[in-house]
Amino acid sequence: MNEQSSQNKKAWEYRAYEFWNKRDGTPETKAKIILKNPEIQLKKHKEFFQNIKGKKIANLCGSNGRKAVPLAIIGAVVTVFDISEENKKYALELAENANTSIEYIVTDIYDIDLVKSENSFDMLYLEGGILHYFNDIDKFMSILFILLKEGGEMVLSDFHPLRRCIVKNPLNDSEYQIQLNYFNKELHNGDIAYKNHFDENEQKEFPNVSIRLFTLSEIINSVIKTGFKLRKFDEHRGWENENIPWEFTISAFK
């Protein structure tokens, strides 16, 4: 495991299980919500999962199982690859309470056994903002390509790179201003995603994550040159319906 991954593992194993219980409720509570309508949990990506019964899906950086469990309920055979034991704990309890099962492998994505897992999956699903945890995007994409079966589909959704250049005006919360750092390629430290959900005094104890931000062209070109056939690229508005791009989704085939 490289230095960046080691730092991110330490961060994502610090009170993550506690956070998921804070934000999503207990695994039992969350499971009841998912069981009412598993498809709706996939939100804007549900169009990609219309006929998945029996399909093998790898949910890479699958976090607390919030997408893996609905996919399993619908009928997919789901394997999560994620770096955090705390995430695994919540995800397996979530699956159990939803009367389904998922395989959960705690590993750095760079360390996946590619001999064992080569051409193993009908689909790959990545979402929620994960690319910035990997400094070498071409190596990352090559691993995804190896995991996917011939003819299989990758659905990759992440934060839109322009998002980091658009920040709220501190003098007017309803306005945005431009922050010019789009082409910054440096590896740097940042806050773990859920840090601000804890008391301010407790936040001092949280480990930092190590991230590298990519431009949109770096992401798309890496997908293409790895060998994927790009089928669809969508840009999505912000969570509060801002008229700015907040996320994107790529659909590509092997």
XYZ file of C-alpha atoms in Angstrom:
254
model
C 0.000 0.000 0.000
C 1.479 3.340 -1.003
C 1.791 6.383 1.270
C -1.313 8.121 -0.101
C -3.487 5.031 0.361
C -2.137 4.434 3.878
C -3.074 7.983 4.856
C -6.553 7.624 3.356
C -7.122 4.279 5.061
C -6.246 5.828 8.418
C -8.679 8.682 7.765
C -11.558 6.477 6.580
C -11.196 4.170 9.573
C -11.552 7.024 12.045
C -15.124 7.096 13.397
C -16.684 6.319 9.996
C -19.082 3.736 11.474
C -20.182 6.319 14.023
C -20.743 8.859 11.254
C -22.909 6.531 9.143
C -25.091 5.900 12.165
C -25.308 9.670 12.716
C -26.185 10.515 9.122
C -28.110 7.499 7.852
C -29.388 5.981 11.081
C -28.588 2.503 12.322
C -28.149 -0.254 9.719
C -31.556 -1.567 10.793
C -33.203 1.827 10.209
C -31.434 2.388 6.890
C -32.335 -1.114 5.692
C -36.040 -0.453 6.235
C -35.792 2.683 4.074
C -33.956 0.826 1.299
C -36.407 -2.086 1.295
C -39.337 0.261 0.643
C -37.894 1.174 -2.762
C -34.402 -0.133 -3.588
C -34.365 1.401 -7.074
C -34.874 4.942 -5.809
C -31.662 4.629 -3.770
C -29.749 4.530 -7.062
C -31.137 7.985 -7.883
C -29.906 9.371 -11.211
C -28.138 6.094 -12.042
C -31.122 3.753 -11.866
C -31.422 3.790 -15.680
C -28.200 1.754 -15.846
C -29.545 -1.029 -13.641
C -32.800 -2.065 -15.291
C -31.905 -5.704 -16.030
C -29.262 -6.764 -13.554
C -30.652 -9.952 -12.006
C -27.788 -12.413 -11.704
C -25.196 -9.943 -13.000
C -21.894 -9.632 -11.157
C -21.316 -6.002 -10.158
C -18.184 -4.579 -8.561
C -18.928 -1.504 -6.461
C -15.475 0.026 -6.097
C -14.940 2.360 -3.139
C -18.437 1.264 -2.167
C -18.257 2.871 1.253
C -21.095 1.938 3.655
C -23.047 -0.202 1.201
C -25.715 2.386 0.420
C -25.589 1.435 -3.291
C -24.385 -2.158 -3.022
C -27.291 -3.275 -0.835
C -30.056 -1.914 -3.128
C -28.312 -3.564 -6.104
C -28.207 -6.876 -4.235
C -31.900 -6.615 -3.321
C -32.761 -6.052 -6.989
C -30.920 -9.254 -7.846
C -27.280 -8.465 -8.621
C -24.330 -10.372 -7.197
C -22.383 -7.518 -5.633
C -18.766 -7.261 -4.509
C -17.595 -4.120 -2.744
C -13.937 -3.116 -2.803
C -13.144 -0.460 -0.199
C -10.234 0.552 2.015
C -12.130 0.945 5.305
C -12.978 -1.713 7.907
C -15.406 0.784 9.475
C -17.290 1.080 6.194
C -17.374 -2.719 5.907
C -18.887 -3.082 9.382
C -21.805 -0.799 8.534
C -22.300 -2.269 5.048
C -22.477 -5.898 6.188
C -24.888 -5.017 8.987
C -26.954 -3.094 6.450
C -27.076 -6.082 4.100
C -28.027 -8.444 6.919
C -30.860 -6.182 8.049
C -32.074 -5.931 4.443
C -32.163 -9.740 4.201
C -29.603 -9.838 1.427
C -25.871 -10.423 1.103
C -22.861 -8.720 -0.451
C -19.202 -9.637 -0.601
C -17.036 -6.945 0.963
C -13.281 -6.937 0.339
C -11.213 -4.464 2.345
C -8.304 -3.486 0.130
C -6.570 -0.624 -1.580
C -7.875 -0.634 -5.171
C -4.240 -0.676 -6.334
C -3.774 -3.963 -4.413
C -6.712 -5.949 -5.841
C -5.655 -9.462 -6.889
C -6.001 -8.983 -10.652
C -5.057 -12.586 -11.428
C -7.990 -13.811 -9.361
C -10.402 -11.059 -10.415
C -9.535 -10.573 -14.110
C -12.617 -10.444 -16.387
C -14.851 -11.173 -13.370
C -17.566 -8.526 -13.512
C -20.444 -7.676 -15.831
C -20.570 -4.131 -14.473
C -18.439 -1.734 -12.477
C -20.113 0.988 -10.429
C -18.183 3.904 -8.924
C -19.915 6.928 -7.418
C -19.836 9.500 -4.673
C -16.544 11.228 -5.374
C -13.618 8.805 -5.266
C -11.165 9.655 -8.060
C -9.310 12.232 -5.975
C -8.069 9.440 -3.672
C -5.886 8.051 -6.479
C -2.817 9.911 -7.700
C -2.278 7.733 -10.798
C -5.551 7.820 -12.742
C -4.192 5.773 -15.662
C -3.162 2.951 -13.335
C -6.556 3.161 -11.658
C -8.404 2.938 -15.000
C -6.260 0.013 -16.133
C -7.301 -1.921 -13.012
C -10.962 -1.241 -13.787
C -10.452 -2.419 -17.365
C -8.913 -5.699 -16.191
C -11.757 -6.362 -13.728
C -14.478 -5.931 -16.350
C -15.640 -8.710 -18.662
C -15.540 -8.233 -22.418
C -18.704 -6.324 -23.335
C -19.214 -5.233 -19.726
C -20.190 -1.709 -18.693
C -18.536 0.776 -16.345
C -20.686 3.456 -14.710
C -18.438 6.096 -13.182
C -19.900 9.111 -11.399
C -17.806 11.694 -9.608
C -17.589 15.327 -8.585
C -17.380 17.656 -11.553
C -13.854 19.168 -11.686
C -15.297 22.660 -12.213
C -16.955 22.374 -8.828
C -13.718 23.138 -7.017
C -13.422 26.433 -8.926
C -16.852 27.682 -7.876
C -17.233 28.714 -4.243
C -19.914 30.579 -2.345
C -19.401 34.298 -1.873
C -18.650 34.766 1.852
C -20.544 38.073 1.748
C -23.620 36.648 -0.007
C -24.520 32.985 0.476
C -26.735 32.962 -2.617
C -23.926 34.037 -4.953
C -20.882 32.180 -6.257
C -17.423 33.320 -7.231
C -14.569 31.786 -9.223
C -11.519 30.341 -7.513
C -8.783 29.695 -10.090
C -7.167 26.344 -9.238
C -8.520 24.089 -11.982
C -5.172 22.877 -13.325
C -3.512 22.256 -9.967
C -2.046 18.728 -10.128
C -0.346 18.614 -6.743
C -1.051 15.942 -4.167
C -2.294 17.676 -1.031
C -4.020 17.097 2.290
C -7.719 17.713 2.833
C -10.494 17.133 5.364
C -12.235 13.765 5.502
C -15.716 14.148 3.994
C -17.642 13.774 7.271
C -15.406 15.760 9.604
C -17.788 18.725 9.888
C -20.575 16.458 11.172
C -18.784 16.274 14.518
C -18.303 18.804 17.289
C -15.735 21.483 16.495
C -13.475 20.417 19.358
C -13.513 16.811 18.148
C -12.610 17.812 14.605
C -9.038 18.549 15.679
C -8.442 14.815 16.138
C -9.479 13.786 12.620
C -6.712 12.560 10.284
C -6.431 14.259 6.904
C -6.978 12.541 3.587
C -4.479 12.766 0.738
C -6.018 13.844 -2.565
C -5.104 14.680 -6.145
C -7.643 16.612 -8.236
C -8.053 15.888 -11.961
C -9.339 17.979 -14.840
C -12.274 16.734 -16.885
C -10.028 16.075 -19.893
C -7.639 13.994 -17.759
C -10.526 11.806 -16.617
C -12.151 11.325 -20.024
C -8.840 10.804 -21.832
C -7.785 8.200 -19.272
C -11.033 6.293 -19.825
C -10.502 6.334 -23.602
C -6.802 5.508 -23.757
C -7.218 2.619 -21.322
C -9.410 0.970 -23.963
C -12.936 1.717 -22.767
C -15.505 2.662 -25.399
C -17.217 5.819 -24.192
C -21.002 5.539 -24.614
C -22.416 8.460 -22.667
C -21.273 11.471 -20.672
C -23.735 13.418 -18.501
C -23.275 16.492 -16.348
C -25.508 17.013 -13.315
C -26.685 20.107 -11.488
C -25.836 20.790 -7.879
C -27.773 19.241 -5.014
C -29.607 22.524 -4.455
C -30.383 22.909 -8.187
C -27.646 25.476 -8.746
C -27.121 26.300 -12.397
C -23.569 24.965 -12.268
C -22.160 21.480 -12.979
C -21.732 19.605 -9.706
C -21.296 15.968 -10.738
C -20.830 13.930 -13.919
C -21.512 10.354 -14.998
C -19.604 8.344 -17.597
C -20.967 5.155 -19.150
C -18.321 3.141 -21.011
C -17.956 -0.412 -22.315
C -15.043 -2.825 -22.658
